[in-house]
Coordinates of N, CA and C in Angstrom, one line a residue:
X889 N -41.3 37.8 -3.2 CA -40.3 36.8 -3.6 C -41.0 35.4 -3.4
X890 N -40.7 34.6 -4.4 CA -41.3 33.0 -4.4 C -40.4 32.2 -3.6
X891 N -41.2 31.7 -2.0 CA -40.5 30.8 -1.3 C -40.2 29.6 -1.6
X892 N -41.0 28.8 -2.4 CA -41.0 27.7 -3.2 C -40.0 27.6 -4.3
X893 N -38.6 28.3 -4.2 CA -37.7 28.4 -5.5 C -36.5 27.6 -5.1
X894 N -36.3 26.6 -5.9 CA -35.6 25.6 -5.8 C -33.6 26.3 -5.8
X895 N -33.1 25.8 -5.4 CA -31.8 26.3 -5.0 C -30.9 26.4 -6.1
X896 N -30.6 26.8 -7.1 CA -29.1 26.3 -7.9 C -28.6 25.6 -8.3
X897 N -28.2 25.0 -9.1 CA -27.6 24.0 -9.6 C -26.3 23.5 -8.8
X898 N -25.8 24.7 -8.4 CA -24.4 24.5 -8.1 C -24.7 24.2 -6.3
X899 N -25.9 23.9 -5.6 CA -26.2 24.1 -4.2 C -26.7 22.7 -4.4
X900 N -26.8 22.0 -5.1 CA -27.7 20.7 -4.8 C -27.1 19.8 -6.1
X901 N -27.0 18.9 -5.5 CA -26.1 17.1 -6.0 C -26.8 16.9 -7.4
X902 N -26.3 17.3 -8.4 CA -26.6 16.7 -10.2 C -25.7 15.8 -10.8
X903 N -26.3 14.5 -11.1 CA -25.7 13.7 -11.8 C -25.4 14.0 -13.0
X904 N -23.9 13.8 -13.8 CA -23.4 13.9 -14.7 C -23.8 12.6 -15.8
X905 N -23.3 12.5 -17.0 CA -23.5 11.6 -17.6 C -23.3 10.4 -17.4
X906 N -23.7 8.8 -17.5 CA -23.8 7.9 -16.6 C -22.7 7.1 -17.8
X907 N -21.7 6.4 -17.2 CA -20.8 5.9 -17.9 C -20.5 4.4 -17.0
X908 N -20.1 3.5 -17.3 CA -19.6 2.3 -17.3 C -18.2 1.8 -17.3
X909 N -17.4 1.3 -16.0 CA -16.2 1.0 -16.1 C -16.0 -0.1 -16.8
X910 N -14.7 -0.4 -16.9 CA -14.5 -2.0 -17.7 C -12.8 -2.2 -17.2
X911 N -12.7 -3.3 -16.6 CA -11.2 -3.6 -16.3 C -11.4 -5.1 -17.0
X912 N -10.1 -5.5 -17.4 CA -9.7 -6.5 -18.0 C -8.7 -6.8 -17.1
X913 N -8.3 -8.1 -16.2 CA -7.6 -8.2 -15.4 C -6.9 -9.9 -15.4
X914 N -5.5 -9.9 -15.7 CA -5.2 -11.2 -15.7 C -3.9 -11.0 -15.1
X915 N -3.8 -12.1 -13.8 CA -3.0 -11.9 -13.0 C -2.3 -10.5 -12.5
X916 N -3.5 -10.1 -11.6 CA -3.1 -8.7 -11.2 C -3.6 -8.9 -9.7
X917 N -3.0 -8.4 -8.6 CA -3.0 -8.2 -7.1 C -4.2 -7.6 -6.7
X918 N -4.7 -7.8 -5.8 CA -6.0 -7.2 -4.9 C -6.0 -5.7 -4.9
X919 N -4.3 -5.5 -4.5 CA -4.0 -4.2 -4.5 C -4.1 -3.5 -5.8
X920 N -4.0 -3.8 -6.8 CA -3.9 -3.7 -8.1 C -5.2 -3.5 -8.6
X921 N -5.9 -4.1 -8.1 CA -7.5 -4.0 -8.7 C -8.1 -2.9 -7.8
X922 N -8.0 -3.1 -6.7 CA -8.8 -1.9 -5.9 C -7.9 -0.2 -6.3
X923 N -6.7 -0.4 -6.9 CA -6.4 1.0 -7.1 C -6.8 0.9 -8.6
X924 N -7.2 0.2 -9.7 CA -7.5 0.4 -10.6 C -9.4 0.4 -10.6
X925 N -10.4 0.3 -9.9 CA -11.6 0.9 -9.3 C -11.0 2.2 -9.3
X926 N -10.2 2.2 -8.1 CA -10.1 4.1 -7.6 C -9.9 5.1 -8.9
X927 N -9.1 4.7 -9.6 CA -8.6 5.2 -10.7 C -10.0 5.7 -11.3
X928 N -10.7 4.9 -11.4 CA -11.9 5.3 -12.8 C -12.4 6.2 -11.6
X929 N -13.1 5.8 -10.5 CA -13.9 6.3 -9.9 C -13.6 7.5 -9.4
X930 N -12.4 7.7 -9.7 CA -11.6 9.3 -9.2 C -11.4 10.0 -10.4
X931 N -11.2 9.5 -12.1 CA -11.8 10.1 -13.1 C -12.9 10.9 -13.5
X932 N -14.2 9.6 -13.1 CA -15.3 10.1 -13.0 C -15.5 11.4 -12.1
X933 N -15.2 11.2 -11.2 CA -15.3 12.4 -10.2 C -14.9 13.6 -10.7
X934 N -13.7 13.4 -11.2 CA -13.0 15.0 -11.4 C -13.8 15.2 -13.4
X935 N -14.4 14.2 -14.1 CA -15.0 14.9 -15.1 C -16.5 15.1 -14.9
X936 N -16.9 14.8 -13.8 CA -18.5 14.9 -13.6 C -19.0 13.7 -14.2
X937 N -19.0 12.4 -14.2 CA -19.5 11.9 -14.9 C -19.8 10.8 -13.8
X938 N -20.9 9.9 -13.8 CA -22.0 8.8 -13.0 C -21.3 7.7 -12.9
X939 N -20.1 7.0 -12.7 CA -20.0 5.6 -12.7 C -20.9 4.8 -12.0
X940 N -21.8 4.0 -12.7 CA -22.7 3.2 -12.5 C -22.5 1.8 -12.0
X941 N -21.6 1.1 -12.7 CA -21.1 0.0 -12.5 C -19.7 -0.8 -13.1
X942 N -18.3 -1.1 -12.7 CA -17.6 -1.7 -13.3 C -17.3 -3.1 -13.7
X943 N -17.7 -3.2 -14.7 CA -17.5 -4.8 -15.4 C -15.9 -5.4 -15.1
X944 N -15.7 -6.4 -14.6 CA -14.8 -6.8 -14.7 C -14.1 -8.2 -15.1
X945 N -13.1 -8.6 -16.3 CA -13.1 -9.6 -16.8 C -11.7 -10.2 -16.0
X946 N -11.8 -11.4 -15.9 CA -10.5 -12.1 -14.8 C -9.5 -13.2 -15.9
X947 N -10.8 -13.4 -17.4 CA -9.9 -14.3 -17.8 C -8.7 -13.9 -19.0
X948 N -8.3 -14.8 -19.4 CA -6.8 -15.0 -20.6 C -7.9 -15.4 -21.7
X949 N -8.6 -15.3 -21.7 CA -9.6 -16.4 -23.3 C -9.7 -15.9 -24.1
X950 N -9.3 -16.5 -25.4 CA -10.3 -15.1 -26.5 C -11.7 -15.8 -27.1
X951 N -12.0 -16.4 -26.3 CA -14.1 -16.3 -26.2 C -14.6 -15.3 -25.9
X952 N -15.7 -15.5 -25.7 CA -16.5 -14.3 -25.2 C -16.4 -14.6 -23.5
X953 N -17.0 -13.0 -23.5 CA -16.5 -12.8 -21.8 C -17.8 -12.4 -21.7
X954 N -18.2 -12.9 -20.5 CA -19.3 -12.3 -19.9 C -19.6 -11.2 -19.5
X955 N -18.1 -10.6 -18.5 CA -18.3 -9.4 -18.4 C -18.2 -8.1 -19.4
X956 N -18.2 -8.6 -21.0 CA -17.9 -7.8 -21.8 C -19.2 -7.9 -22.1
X957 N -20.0 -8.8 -22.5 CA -21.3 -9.1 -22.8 C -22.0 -8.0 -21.9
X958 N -21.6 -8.6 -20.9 CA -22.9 -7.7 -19.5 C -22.5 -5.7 -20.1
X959 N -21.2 -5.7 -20.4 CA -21.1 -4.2 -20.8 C -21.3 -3.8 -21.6
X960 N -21.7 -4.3 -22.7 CA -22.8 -4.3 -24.1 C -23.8 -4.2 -23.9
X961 N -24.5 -4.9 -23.1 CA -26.3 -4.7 -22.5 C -26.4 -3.4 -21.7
X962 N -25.7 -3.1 -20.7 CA -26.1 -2.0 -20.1 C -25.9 -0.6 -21.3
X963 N -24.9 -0.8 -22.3 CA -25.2 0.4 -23.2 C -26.1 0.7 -24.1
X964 N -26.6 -0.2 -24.0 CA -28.3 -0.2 -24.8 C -29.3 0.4 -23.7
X965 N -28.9 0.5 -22.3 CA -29.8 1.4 -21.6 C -29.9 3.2 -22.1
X966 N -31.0 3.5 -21.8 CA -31.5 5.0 -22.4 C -30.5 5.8 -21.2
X967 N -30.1 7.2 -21.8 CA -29.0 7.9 -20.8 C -27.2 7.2 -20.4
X968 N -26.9 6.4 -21.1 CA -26.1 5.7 -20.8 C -24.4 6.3 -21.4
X969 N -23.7 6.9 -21.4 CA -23.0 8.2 -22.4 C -21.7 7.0 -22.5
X970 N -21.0 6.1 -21.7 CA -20.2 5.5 -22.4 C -19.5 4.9 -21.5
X971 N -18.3 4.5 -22.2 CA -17.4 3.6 -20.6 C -15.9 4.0 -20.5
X972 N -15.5 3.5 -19.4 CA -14.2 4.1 -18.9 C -13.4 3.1 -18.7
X973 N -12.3 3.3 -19.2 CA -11.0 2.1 -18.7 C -9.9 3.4 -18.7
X974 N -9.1 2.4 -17.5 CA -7.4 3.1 -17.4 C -6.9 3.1 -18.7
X975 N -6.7 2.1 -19.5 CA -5.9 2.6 -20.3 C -6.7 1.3 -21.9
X976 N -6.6 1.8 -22.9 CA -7.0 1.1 -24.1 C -6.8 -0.4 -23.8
X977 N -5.4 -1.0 -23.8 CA -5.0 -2.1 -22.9 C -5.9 -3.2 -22.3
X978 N -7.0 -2.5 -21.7 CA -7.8 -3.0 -20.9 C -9.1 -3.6 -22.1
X979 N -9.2 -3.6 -23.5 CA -10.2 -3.9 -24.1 C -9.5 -5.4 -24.2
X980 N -8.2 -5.6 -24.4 CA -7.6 -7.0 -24.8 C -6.0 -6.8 -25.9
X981 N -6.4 -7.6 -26.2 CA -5.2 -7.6 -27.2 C -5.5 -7.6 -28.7
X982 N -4.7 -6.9 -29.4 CA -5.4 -6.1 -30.8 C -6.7 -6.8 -31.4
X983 N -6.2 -8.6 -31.6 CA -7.2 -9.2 -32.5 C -8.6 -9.2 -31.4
X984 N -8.6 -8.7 -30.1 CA -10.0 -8.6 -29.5 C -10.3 -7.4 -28.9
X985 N -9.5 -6.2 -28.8 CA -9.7 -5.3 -28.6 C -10.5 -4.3 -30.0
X986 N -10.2 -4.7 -31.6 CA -10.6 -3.7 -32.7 C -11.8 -4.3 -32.2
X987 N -12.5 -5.1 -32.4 CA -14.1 -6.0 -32.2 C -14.6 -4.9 -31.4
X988 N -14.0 -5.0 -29.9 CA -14.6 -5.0 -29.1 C -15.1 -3.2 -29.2
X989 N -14.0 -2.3 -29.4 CA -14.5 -1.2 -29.8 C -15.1 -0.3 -30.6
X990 N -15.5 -1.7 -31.8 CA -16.3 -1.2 -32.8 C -17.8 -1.5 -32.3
X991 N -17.7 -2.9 -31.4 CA -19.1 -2.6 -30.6 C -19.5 -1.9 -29.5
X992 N -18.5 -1.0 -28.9 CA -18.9 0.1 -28.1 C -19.4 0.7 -29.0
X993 N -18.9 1.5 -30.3 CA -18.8 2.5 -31.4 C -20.3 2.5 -31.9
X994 N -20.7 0.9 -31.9 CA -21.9 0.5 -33.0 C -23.0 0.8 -31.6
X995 N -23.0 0.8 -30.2 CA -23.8 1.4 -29.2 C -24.0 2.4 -29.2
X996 N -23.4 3.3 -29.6 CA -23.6 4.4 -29.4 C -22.5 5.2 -28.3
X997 N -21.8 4.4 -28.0 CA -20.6 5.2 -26.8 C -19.7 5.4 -26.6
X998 N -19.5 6.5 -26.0 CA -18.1 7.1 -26.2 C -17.2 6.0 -25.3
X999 N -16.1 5.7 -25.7 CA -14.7 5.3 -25.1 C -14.7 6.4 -24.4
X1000 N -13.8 6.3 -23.5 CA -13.3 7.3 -22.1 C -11.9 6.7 -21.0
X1001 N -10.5 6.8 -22.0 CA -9.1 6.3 -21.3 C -8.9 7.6 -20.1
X1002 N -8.6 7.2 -19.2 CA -8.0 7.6 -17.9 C -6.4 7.8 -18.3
X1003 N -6.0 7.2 -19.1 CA -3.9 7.4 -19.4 C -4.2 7.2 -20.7
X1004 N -3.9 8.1 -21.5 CA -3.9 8.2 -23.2 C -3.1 7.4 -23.7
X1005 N -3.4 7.1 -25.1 CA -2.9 6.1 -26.0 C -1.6 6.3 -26.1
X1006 N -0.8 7.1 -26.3 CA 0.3 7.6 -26.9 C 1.6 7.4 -26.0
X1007 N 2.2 7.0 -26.2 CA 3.9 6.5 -25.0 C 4.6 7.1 -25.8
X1008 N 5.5 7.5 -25.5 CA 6.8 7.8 -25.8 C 7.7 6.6 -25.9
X1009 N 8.6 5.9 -27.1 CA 9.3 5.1 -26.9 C 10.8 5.4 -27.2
X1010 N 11.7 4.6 -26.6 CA 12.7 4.6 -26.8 C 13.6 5.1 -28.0
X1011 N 14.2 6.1 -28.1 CA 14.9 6.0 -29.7 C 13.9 6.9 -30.7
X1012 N 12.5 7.0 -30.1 CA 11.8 7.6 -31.5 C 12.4 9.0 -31.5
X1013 N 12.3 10.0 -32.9 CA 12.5 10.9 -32.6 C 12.2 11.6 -34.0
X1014 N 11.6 13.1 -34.1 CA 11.1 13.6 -34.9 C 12.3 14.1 -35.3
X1015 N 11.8 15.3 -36.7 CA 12.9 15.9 -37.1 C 13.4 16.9 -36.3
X1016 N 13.4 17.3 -35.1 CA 14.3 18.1 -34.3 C 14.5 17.6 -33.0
X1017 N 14.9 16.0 -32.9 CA 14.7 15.2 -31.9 C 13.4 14.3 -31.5
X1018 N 13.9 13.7 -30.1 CA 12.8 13.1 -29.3 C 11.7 13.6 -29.6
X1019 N 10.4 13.1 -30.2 CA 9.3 13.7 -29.9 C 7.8 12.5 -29.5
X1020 N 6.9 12.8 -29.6 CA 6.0 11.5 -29.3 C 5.9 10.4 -30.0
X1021 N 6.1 9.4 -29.5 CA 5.8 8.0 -30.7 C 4.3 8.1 -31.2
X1022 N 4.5 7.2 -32.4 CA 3.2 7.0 -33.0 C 2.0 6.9 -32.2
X1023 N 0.9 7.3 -32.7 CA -0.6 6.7 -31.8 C -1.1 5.5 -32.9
X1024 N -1.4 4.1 -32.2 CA -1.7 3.2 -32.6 C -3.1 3.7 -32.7
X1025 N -3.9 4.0 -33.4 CA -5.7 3.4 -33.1 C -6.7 1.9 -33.9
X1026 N -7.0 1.7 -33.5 CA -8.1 0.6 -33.4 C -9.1 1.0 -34.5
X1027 N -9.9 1.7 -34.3 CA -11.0 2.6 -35.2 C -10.9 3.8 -34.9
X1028 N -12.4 4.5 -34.6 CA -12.4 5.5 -34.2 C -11.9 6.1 -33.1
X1029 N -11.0 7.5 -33.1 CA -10.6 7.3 -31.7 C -11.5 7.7 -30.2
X1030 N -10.6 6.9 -29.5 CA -11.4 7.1 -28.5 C -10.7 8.6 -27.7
X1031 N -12.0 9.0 -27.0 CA -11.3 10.1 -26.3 C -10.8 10.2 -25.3
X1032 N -9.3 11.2 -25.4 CA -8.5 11.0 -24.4 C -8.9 12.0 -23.5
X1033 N -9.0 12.0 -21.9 CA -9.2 13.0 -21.2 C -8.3 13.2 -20.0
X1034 N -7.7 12.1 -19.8 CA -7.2 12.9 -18.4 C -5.5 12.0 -18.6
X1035 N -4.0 12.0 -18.6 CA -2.8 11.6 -18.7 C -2.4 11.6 -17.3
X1036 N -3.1 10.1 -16.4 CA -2.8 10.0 -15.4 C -2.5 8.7 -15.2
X1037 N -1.1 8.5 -14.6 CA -0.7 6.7 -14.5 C -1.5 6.4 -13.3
X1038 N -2.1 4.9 -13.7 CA -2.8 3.8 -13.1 C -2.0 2.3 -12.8

């Protein structure tokens, strides 16, 4: 038997696909920000996947954001599989959120929501009652993976 045989996959630490957080944050609490980090970072964890670094925007503007900029450059890195937000919400508000997700889209990477697009609203209801309100999307959709409030 070869002593030189490396251990299992499942015996030794493998990085998952390397993804990118993004919070958008305007007038939100310390507390609020650090449980919205945890949030992704505890996503990441339970899908296997690298959080590398979280961009984070603090302003109200609809210029450009630096930190949106800086999260366009790192997806042009090689290995780089896509980014994470709590919830769509977090790209902006419609007339700057379609942009902004057509230039994740035009990078090559996947969207990745932590609490899915879809609410339930008041009063909606199918034809045998209550059932889910519409899904707004933007473009392409992004993928939902995990229906957990942040």
């Amino acid at each position: 038997m070869d002593t030189n045989m490396e251990p299992l996959t499942e015996h030794r630490s493998v990085s998952g696909p390397v993804v990118y957080g993004y919070l958008r944050l305007v007038r939100v609490s310390p507390a609020r920000q650090m449980a919205l980090n945890e949030a992704l970072a505890e996503y990441c964890r339970q899908h296997e996947l690298t959080l590398s670094g979280v961009f984070t925007e603090r302003g109200t503007g609809s210029g450009p954001s630096a930190a949106f900029t800086g999260l366009i450059d790192v997806l042009e890195l090689p290995d780089t599989y896509g980014v994470v937000l709590p919830a769509a919400s977090h790209l902006g508000p419609k007339d700057i959120a379609a942009p902004r997700q057509a230039r994740i889209a035009a990078a090559g990477a996947r969207l990745l929501l932590v609490r899915g697009r879809g609410r339930r609203r008041p009063g909606a209801h199918g034809p045998t009652g209550p059932g889910p309100a519409p899904v707004r999307r933007f473009g392409p959709a992004p993928a939902q993976a995990l229906n957990t409030e942040t």
